[in-house]
Short mmCIF file of C-alpha atoms in Angstrom, two decimals:
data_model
loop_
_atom_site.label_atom_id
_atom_site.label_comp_id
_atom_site.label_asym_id
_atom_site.label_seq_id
_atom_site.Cartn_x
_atom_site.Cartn_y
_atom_site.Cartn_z
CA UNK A 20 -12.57 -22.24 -44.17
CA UNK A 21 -14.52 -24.56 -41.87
CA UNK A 22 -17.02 -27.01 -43.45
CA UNK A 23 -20.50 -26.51 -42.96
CA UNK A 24 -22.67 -29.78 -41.69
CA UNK A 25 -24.26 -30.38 -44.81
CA UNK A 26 -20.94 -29.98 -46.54
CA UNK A 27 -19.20 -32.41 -44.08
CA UNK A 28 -22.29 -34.88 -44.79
CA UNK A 29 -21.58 -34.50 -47.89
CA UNK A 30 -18.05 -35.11 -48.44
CA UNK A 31 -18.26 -37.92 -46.13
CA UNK A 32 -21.14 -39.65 -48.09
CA UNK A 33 -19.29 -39.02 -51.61
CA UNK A 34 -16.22 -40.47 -50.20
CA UNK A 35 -17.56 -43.44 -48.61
CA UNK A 36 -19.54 -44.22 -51.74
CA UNK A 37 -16.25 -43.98 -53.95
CA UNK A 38 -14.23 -45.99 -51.38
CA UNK A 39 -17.07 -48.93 -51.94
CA UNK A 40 -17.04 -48.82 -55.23
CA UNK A 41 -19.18 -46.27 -56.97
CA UNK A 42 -17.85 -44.03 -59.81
CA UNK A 43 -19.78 -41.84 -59.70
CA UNK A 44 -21.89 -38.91 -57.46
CA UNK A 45 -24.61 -36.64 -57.69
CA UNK A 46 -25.09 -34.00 -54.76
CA UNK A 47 -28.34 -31.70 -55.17
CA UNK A 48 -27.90 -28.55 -53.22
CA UNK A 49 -29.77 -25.48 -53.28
CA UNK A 50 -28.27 -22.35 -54.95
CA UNK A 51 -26.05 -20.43 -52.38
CA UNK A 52 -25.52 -23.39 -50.20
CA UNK A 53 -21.44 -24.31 -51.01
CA UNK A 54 -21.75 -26.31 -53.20
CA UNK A 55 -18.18 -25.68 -55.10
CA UNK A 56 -16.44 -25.92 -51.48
CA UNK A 57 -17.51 -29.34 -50.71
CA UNK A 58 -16.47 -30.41 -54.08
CA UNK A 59 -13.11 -29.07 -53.57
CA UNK A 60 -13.03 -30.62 -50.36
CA UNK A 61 -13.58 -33.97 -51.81
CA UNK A 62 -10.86 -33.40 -54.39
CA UNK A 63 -8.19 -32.23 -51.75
CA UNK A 64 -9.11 -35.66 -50.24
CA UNK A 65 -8.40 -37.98 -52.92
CA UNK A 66 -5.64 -35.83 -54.20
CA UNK A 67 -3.89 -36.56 -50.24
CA UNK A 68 -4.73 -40.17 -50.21
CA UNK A 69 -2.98 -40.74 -53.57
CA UNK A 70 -6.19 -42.00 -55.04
CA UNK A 71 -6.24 -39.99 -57.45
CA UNK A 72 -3.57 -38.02 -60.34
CA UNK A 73 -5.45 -35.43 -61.71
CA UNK A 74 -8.90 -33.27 -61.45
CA UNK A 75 -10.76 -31.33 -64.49
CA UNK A 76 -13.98 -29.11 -63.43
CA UNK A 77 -16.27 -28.41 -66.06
CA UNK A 78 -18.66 -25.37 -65.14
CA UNK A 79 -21.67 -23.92 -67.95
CA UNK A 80 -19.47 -20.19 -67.84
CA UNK A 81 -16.42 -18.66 -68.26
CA UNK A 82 -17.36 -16.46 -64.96
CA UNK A 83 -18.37 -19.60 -63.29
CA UNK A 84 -15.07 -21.62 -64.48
CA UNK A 85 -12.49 -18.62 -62.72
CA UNK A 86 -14.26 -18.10 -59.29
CA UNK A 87 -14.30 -22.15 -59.13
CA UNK A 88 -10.61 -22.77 -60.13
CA UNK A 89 -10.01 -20.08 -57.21
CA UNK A 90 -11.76 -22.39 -54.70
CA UNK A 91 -10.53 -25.35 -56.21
CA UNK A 92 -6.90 -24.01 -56.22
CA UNK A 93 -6.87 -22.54 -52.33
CA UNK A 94 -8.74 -25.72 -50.88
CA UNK A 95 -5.83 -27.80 -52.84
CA UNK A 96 -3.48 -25.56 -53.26
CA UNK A 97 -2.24 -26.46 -56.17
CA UNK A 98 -2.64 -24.78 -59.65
CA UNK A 99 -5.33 -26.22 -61.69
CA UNK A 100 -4.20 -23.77 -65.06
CA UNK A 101 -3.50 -27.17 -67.05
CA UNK A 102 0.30 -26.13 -67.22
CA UNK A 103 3.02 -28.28 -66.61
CA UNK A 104 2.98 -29.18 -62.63
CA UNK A 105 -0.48 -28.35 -62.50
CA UNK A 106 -2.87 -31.01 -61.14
CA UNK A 107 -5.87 -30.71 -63.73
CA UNK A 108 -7.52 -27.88 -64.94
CA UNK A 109 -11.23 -26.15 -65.27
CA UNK A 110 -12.96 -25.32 -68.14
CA UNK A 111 -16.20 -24.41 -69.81
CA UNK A 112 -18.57 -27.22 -71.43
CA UNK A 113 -17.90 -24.74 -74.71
CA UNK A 114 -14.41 -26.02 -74.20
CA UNK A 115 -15.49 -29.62 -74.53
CA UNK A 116 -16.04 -29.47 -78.36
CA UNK A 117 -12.47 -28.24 -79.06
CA UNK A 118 -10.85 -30.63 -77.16
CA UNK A 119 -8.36 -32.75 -78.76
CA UNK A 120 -7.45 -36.62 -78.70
CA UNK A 121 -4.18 -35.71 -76.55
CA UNK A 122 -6.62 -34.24 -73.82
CA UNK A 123 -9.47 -37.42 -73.60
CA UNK A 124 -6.59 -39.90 -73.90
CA UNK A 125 -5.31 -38.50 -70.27
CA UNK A 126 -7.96 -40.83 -68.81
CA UNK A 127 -6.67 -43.88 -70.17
CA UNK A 128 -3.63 -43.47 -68.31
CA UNK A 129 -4.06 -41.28 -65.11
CA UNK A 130 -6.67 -41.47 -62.80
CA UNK A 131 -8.77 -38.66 -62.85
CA UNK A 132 -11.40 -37.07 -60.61
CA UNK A 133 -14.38 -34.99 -62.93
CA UNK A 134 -16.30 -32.24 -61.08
CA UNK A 135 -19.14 -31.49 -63.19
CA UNK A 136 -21.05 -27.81 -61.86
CA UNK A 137 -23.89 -27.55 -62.59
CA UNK A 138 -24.26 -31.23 -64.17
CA UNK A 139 -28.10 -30.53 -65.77
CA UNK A 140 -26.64 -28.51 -68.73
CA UNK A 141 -25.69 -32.16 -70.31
CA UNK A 142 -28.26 -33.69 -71.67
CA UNK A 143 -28.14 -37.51 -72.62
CA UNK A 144 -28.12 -41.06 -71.32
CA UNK A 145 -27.13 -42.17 -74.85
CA UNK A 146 -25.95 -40.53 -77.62
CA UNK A 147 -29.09 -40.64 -79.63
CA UNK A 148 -30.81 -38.54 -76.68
CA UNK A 149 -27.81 -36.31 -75.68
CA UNK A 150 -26.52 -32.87 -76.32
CA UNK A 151 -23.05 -32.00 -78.17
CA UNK A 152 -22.01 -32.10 -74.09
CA UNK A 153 -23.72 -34.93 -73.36
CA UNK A 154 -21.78 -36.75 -76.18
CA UNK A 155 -18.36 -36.01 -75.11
CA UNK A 156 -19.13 -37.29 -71.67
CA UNK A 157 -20.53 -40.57 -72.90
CA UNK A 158 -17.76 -40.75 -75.24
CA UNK A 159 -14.58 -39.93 -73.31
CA UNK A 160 -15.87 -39.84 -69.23
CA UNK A 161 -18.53 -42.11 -68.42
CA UNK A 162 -16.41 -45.27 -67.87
CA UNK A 163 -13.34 -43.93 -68.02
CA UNK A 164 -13.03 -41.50 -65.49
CA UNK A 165 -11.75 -42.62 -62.01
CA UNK A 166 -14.49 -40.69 -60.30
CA UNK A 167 -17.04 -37.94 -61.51
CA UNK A 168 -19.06 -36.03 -58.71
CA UNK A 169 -22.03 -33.90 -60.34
CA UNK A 170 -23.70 -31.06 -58.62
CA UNK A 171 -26.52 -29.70 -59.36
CA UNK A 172 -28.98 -26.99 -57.45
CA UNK A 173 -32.03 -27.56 -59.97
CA UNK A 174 -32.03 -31.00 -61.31
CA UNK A 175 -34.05 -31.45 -64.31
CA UNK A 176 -34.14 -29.98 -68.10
CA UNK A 177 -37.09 -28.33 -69.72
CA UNK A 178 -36.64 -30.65 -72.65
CA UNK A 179 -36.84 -33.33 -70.37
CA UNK A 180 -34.30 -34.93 -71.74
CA UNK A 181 -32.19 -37.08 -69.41
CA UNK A 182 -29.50 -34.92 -67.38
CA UNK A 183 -25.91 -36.90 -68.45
CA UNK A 184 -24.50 -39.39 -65.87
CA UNK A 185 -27.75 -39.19 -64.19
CA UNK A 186 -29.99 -42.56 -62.43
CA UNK A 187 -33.83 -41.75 -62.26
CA UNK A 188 -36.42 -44.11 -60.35
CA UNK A 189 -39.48 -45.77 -61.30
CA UNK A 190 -41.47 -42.21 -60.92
CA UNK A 191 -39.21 -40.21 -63.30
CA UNK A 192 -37.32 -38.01 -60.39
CA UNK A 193 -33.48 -37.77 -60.32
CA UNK A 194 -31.68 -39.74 -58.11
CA UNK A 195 -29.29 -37.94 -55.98
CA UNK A 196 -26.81 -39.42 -53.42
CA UNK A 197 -27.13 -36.07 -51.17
CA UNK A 198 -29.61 -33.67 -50.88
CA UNK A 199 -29.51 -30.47 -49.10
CA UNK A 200 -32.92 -28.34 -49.71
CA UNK A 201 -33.80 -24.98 -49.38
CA UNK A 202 -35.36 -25.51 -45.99
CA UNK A 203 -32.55 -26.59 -44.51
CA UNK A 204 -30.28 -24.48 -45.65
CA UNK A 205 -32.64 -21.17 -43.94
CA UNK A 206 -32.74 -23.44 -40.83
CA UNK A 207 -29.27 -23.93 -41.02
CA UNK A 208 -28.55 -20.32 -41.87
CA UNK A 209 -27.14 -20.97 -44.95
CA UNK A 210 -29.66 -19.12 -47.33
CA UNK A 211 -31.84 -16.49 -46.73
CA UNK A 212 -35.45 -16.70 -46.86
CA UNK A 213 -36.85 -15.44 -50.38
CA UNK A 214 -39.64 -12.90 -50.33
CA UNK A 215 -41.39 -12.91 -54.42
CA UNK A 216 -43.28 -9.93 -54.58
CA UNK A 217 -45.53 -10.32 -57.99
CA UNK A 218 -46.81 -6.77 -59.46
CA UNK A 219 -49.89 -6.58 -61.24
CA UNK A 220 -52.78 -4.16 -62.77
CA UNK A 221 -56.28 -3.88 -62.51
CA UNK A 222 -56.84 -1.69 -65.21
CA UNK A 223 -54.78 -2.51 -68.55
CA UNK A 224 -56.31 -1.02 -71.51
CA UNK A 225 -55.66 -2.23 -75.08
CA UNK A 226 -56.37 -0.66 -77.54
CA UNK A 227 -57.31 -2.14 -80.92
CA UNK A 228 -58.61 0.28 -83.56
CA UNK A 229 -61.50 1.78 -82.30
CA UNK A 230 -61.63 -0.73 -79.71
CA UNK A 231 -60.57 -0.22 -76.17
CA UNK A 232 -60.46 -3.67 -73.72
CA UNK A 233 -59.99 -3.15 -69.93
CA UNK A 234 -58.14 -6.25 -68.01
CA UNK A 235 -58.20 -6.54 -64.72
CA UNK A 236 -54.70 -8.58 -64.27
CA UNK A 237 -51.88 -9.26 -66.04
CA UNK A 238 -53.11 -13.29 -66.08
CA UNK A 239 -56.24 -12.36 -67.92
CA UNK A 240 -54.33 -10.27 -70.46
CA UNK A 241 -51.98 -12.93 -71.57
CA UNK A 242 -54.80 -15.31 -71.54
CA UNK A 243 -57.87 -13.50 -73.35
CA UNK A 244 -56.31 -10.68 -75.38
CA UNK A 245 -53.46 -10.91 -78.12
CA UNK A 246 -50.63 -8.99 -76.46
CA UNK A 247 -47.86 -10.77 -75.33
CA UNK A 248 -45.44 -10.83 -72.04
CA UNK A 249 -43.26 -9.32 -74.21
CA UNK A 250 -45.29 -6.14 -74.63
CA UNK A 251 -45.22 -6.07 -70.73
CA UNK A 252 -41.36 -6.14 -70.37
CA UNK A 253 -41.26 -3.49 -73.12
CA UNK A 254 -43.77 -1.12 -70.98
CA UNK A 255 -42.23 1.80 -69.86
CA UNK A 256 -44.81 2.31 -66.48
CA UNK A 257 -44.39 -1.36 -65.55
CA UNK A 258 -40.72 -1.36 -66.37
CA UNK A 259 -40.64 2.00 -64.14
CA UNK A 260 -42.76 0.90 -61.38
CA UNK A 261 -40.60 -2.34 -60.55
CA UNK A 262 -37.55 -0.02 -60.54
CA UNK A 263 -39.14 2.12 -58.26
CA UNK A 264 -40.31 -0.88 -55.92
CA UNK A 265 -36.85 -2.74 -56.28
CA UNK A 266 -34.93 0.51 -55.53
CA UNK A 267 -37.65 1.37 -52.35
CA UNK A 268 -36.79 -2.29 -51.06
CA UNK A 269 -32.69 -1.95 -51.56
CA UNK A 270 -33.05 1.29 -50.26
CA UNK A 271 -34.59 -0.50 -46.49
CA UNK A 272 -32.10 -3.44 -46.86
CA UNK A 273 -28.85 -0.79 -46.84
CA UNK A 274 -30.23 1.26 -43.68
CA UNK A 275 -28.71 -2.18 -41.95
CA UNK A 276 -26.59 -3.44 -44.60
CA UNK A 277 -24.84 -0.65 -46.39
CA UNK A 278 -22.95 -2.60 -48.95
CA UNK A 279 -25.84 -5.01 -50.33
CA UNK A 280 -26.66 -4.78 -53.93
CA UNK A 281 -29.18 -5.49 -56.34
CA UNK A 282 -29.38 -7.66 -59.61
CA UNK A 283 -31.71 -6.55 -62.76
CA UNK A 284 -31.92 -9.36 -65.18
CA UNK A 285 -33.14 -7.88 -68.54
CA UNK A 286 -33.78 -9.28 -71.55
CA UNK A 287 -31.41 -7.98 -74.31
CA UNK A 288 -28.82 -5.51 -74.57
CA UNK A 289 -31.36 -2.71 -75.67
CA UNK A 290 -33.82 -3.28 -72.78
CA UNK A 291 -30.98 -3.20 -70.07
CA UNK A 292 -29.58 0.17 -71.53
CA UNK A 293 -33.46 1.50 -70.71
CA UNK A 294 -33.52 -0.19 -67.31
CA UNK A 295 -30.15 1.37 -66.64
CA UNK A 296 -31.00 5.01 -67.69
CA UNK A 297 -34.27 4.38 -65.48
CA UNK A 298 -32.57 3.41 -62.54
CA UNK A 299 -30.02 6.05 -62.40
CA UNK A 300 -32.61 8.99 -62.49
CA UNK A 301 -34.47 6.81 -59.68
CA UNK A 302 -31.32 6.11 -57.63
CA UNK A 303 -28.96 8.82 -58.62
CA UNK A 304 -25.89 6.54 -59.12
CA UNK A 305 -24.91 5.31 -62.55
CA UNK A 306 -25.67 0.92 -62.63
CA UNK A 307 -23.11 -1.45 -63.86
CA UNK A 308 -24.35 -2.56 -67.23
CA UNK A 309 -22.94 -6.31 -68.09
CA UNK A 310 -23.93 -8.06 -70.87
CA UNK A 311 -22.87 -10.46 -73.55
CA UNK A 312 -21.96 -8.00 -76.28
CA UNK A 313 -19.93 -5.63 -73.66
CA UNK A 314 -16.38 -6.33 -73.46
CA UNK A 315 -14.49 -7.57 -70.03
CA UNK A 316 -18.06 -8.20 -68.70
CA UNK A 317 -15.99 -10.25 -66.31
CA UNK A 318 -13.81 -7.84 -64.79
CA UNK A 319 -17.15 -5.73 -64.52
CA UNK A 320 -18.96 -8.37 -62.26
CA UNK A 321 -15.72 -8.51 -60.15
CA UNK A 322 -15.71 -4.96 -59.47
CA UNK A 323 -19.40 -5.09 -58.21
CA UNK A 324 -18.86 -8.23 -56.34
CA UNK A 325 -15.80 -6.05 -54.34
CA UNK A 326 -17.57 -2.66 -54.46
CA UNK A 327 -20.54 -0.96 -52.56
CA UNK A 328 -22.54 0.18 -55.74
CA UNK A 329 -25.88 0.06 -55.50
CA UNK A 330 -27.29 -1.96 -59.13
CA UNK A 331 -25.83 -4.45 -61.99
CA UNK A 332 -27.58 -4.76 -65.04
CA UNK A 333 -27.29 -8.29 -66.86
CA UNK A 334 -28.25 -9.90 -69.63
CA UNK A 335 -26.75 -13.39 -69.69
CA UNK A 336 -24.14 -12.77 -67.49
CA UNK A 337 -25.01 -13.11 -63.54
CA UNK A 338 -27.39 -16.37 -63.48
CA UNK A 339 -26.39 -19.86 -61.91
CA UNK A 340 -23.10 -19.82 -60.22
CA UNK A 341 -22.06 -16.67 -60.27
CA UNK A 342 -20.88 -15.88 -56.57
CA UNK A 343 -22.02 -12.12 -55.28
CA UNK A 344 -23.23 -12.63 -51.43
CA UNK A 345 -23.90 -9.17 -51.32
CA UNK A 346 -26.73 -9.11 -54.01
CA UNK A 347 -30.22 -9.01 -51.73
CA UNK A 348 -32.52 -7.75 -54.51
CA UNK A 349 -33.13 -9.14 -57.92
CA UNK A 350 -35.85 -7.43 -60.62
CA UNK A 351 -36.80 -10.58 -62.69
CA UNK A 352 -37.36 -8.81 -66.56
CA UNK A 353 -36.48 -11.68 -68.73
CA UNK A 354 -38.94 -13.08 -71.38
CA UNK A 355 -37.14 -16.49 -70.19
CA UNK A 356 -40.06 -18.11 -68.07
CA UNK A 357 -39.34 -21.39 -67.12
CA UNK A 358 -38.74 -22.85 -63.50
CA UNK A 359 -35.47 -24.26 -64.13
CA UNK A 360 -34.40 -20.29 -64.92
CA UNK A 361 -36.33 -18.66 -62.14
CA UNK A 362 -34.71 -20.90 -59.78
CA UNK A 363 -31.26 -19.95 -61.04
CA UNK A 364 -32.62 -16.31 -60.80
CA UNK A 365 -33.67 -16.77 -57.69
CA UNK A 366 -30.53 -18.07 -56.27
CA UNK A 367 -28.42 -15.40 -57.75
CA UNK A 368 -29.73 -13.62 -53.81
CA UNK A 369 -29.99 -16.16 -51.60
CA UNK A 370 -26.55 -16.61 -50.55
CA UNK A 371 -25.95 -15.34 -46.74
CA UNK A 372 -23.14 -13.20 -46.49
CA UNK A 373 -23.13 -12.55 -42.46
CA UNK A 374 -26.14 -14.42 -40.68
CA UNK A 375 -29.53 -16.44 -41.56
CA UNK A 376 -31.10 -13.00 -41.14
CA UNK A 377 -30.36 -11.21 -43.95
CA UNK A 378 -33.10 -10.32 -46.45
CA UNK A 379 -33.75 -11.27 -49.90
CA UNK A 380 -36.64 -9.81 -52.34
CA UNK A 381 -37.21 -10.81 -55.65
CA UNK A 382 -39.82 -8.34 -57.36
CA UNK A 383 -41.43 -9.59 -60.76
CA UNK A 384 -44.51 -8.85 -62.96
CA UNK A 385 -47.27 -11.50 -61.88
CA UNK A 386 -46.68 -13.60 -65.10
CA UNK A 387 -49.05 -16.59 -64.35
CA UNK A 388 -45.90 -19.22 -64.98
CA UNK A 389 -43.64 -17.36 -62.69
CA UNK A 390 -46.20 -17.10 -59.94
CA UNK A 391 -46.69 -20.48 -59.84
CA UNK A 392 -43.14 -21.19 -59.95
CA UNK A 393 -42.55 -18.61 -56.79
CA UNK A 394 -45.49 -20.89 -55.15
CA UNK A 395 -43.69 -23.88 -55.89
CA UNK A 396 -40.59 -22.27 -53.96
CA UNK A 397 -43.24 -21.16 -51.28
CA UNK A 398 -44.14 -24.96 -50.74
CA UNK A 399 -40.64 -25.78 -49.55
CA UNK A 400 -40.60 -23.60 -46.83
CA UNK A 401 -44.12 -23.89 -45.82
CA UNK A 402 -42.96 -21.72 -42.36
CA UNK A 403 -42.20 -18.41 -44.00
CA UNK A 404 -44.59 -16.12 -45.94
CA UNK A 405 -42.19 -15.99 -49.19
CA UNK A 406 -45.09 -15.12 -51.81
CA UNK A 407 -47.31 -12.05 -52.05
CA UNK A 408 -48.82 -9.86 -55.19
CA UNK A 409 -49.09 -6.00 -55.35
CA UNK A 410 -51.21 -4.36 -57.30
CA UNK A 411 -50.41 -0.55 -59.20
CA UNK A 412 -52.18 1.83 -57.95
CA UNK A 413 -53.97 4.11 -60.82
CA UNK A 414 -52.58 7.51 -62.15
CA UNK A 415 -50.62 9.38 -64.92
CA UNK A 416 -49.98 7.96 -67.93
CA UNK A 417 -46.56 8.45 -69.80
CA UNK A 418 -46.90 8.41 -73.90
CA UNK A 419 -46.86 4.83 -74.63
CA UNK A 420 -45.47 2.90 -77.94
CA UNK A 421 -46.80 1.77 -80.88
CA UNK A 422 -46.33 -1.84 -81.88
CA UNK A 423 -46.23 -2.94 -85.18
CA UNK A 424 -46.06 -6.71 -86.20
CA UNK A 425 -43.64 -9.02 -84.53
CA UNK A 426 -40.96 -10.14 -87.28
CA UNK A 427 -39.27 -13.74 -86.43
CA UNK A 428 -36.11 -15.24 -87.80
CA UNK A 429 -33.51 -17.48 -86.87
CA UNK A 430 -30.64 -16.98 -85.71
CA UNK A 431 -28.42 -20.26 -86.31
CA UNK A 432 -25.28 -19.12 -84.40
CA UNK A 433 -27.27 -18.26 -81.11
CA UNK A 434 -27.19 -20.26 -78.29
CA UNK A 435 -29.09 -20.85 -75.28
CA UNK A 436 -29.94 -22.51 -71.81
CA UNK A 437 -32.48 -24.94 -72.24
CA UNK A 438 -35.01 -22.95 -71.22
CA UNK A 439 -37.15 -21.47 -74.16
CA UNK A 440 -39.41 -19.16 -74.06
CA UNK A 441 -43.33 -19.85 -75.03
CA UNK A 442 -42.74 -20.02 -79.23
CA UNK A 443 -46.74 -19.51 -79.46
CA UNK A 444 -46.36 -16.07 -77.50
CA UNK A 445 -44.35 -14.47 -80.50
CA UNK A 446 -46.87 -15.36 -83.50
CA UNK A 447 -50.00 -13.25 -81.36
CA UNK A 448 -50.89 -10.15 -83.11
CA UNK A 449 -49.30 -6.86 -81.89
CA UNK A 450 -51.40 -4.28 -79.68
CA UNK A 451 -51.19 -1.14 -78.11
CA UNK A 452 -51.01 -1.55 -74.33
CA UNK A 453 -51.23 0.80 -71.54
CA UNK A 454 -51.28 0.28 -68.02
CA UNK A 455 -52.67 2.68 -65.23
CA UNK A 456 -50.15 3.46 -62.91
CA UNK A 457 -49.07 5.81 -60.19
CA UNK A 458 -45.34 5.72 -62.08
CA UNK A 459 -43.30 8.74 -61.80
CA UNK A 460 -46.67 10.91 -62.57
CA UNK A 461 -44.95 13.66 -65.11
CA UNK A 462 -42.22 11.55 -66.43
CA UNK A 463 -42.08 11.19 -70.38
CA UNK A 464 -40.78 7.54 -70.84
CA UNK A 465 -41.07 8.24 -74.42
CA UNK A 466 -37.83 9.88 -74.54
CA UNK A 467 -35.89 7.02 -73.21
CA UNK A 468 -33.12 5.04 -75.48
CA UNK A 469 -35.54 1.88 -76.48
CA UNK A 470 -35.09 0.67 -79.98
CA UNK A 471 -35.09 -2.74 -80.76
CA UNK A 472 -35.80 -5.32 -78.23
CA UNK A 473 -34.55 -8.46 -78.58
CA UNK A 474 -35.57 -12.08 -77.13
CA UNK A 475 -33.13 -12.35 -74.40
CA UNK A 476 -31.46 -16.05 -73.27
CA UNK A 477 -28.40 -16.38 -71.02
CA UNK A 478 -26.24 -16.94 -74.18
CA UNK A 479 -22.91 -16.84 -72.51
CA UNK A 480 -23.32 -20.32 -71.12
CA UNK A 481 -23.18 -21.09 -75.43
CA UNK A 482 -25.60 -24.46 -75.36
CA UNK A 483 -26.08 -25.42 -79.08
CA UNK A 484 -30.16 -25.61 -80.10
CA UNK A 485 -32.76 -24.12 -81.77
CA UNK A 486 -33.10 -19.64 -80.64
CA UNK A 487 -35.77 -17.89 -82.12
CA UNK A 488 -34.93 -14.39 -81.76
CA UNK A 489 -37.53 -11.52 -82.57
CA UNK A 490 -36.90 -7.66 -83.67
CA UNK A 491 -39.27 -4.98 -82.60
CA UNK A 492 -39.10 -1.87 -84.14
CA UNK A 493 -40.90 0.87 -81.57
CA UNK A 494 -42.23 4.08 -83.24
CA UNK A 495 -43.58 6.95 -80.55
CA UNK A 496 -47.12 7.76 -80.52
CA UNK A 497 -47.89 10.73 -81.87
CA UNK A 498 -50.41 13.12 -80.85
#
């Protein structure tokens, strides 16, 4: 595979800066540009020169750990399963905290190169400040590795914690020794240019009692009434009406690229199993369904990355890393709204799979956060028109749920991404919510498998913290 310019750039500037004297390497590249390539590239040079013994990859999933140890192992061709003759190995961060003394004490006497993907999941520039990740590199890397080359395609951490191994100026930014935006990566034809379509309603009625409210966006909801986003990902006309939209814009994208796909990211198990039934009476072809609680998830995602079917359905499976160039469509349904995770979202499409012309749509509700984060996308790539709202026109209503009060517990064992949802959202008192739309007209949404819903974080990349996870029980309207 031929090296891109940027990745040439790249590998050149990395290698330079190790041959000077520098341990260490952060590259910042947006998501889809090649990032793992380049880094293999760099290891296949110091493996050649004799400069180094060994290389260990640490990547924030399982799914993300097997499609890089594939790169890693044709650009080196080597095996990098950690058996004997192997030349390193690649592993989860998970894996870090079960690694024994016999493994860390490999970099007192071989020289060892450290890839570390997606290097803002360790938190920590001392171990007062760090992550259980974070630790183990301060303990057993920093200083002791031969060379470590970070990558990163959204470099900083909601908690704003330090990201590990990481320099930062005067004004607080990350240092990085490369950069390679989003910009140039569409001018280069490397990405393709997002479009963020935002879907909102001028007429949302609550309805309190005896009192009805009308709102005339979904901002002004979440900001003067007591409903929360959550009641909007559990509506059954929005959730329809961005199916419809995301299938309608899938549907154009095939007429000239038959085997492109589309990405739903829900928000737990229970509201993908909805979005799934939805989407097969709107498309007519059953979606993959991958999730965190369905077994070989894995071998799931690599049947839809090799197939020509139409949808996958995630729910902390198919975020940062996750390699499917066909995927031109993503539904953003997550009650995760942070800019570090729309990013990842966004990125999940942006990857070109033939030329810099290919299109990529990323439909959401017009959550105030996430508009502003799609604007914030918008400003680095001031040439394209990448951000517009649509508004639902009136109609039918389907029977809508009834929602009784929110009950919150914690769930110890849970995991997630740094990104955390709004706490503040969950403790607002529950309302009935309808939304005028044109939806299917006659359809009964009421029918549809929707039990509990459950706060939804990418928990297969298993980083240790606080998770406040909420049960819903829905009861039909009657009457």
């Amino acid at each position: 595979m031929k090296l891109r310019r940027w990745q040439r750039e790249a590998v050149s500037r990395c290698l330079s800066r190790f041959n000077s004297g520098q341990a260490h390497f952060l590259c910042l590249a947006t998501p889809g540009a090649g990032k793992t390539y380049m880094a293999s590239t760099v290891a296949k040079r110091l493996l050649d020169s004799g400069k180094i013994d060994y290389v260990f990859c640490f990547s924030p999933s399982l799914n993300v750990s097997v499609s890089f140890q594939a790169t890693l192992e044709s650009v080196l061709r080597h095996r990098l399963d950690g058996l004997l003759g192997a030349k390193g190995k690649v592993l989860t961060y998970q894996s870090m905290l079960n690694l024994d003394e016999a493994f860390w004490s490999l970099f007192e006497d071989h020289r060892i190169l450290v890839i570390f993907d997606e290097i803002h999941h360790c938190a920590g520039d001392q171990l007062r400040n760090a992550n259980a990740w974070g630790q183990k590199i301060i303990q057993h890397i920093q200083g002791k590795a031969t060379y470590t080359l970070a990558l990163t395609g959204t470099p900083w951490r909601s908690d704003r914690i330090p990201i590990a191994l990481t320099s930062y100026c005067h004004e607080g930014k990350v240092h990085c020794d490369y950069t390679y935006g989003l910009a140039q990566a569409i001018r280069d034809g490397v990405c393709r240019t997002p479009r963020v379509t935002g879907v909102d309603n001028e007429k949302i009625t609550v309805q309190n009692g005896e009192k009805e409210d009308v709102y005339r966006s979904i901002e002004d909801l979440l900001r003067f009434s007591r409903c929360t986003y959550q009641q909007l990902l559990e509506n059954t006309t929005l959730i329809r009406y961005l199916m419809e939209q995301s299938h309608q814009a899938l549907s154009a994208i095939r007429k000239t690229s038959p085997n492109a796909g589309g990405l739903i990211v829900a928000a737990s198990v229970e509201h993908a199993l909805l979005i799934a039934t939805m989407l097969e009476s709107i498309s007519g072809e059953s979606p993959s369904i991958v999730t965190y609680m369905h077994e070989n998830s894995q071998h799931a995602i690599q049947r839809f990355r090799e197939s020509n079917t139409k949808w996958i359905v995630s729910v902390g499976m198919i975020s940062e890393g996750t390699d499917i160039p066909r995927l031109q469509v993503c539904c953003h349904l997550t009650r995760v709204k942070t800019e570090l995770y729309f990013r990842q979202v966004l990125g999940r499409i942006l990857r070109v799979q033939k030329d810099g012309q290919e299109d990529a749509t990323l439909i959401m509700p017009a959550e105030p956060k996430l508009m502003a984060f799609a604007n914030r996308v918008a400003e680095d790539i001031p040439a394209a028109n990448t951000v517009s709202r649509k508004v639902m026109k009136e109609g039918l209503l389907p029977p809508l749920t009834d929602m009784p009060e929110v009950q919150g517990t914690l769930d110890p064992t849970a995991s997630s991404i740094d990104e955390i949802a709004d706490e503040n959202e969950g403790d607002k008192q529950e309302s009935r919510l309808e939304l005028a739309s044109s939806g299917s007209g006659n359809e009964d949404d009421s029918s549809l498998p929707f039990n509990p819903l459950a706060e939804a974080y990418e928990t297969s990349l298993g980083i240790f913290g606080r998770f406040r996870k909420r049960m819903i029980d829905i009861s039909p309207v009657l009457g």
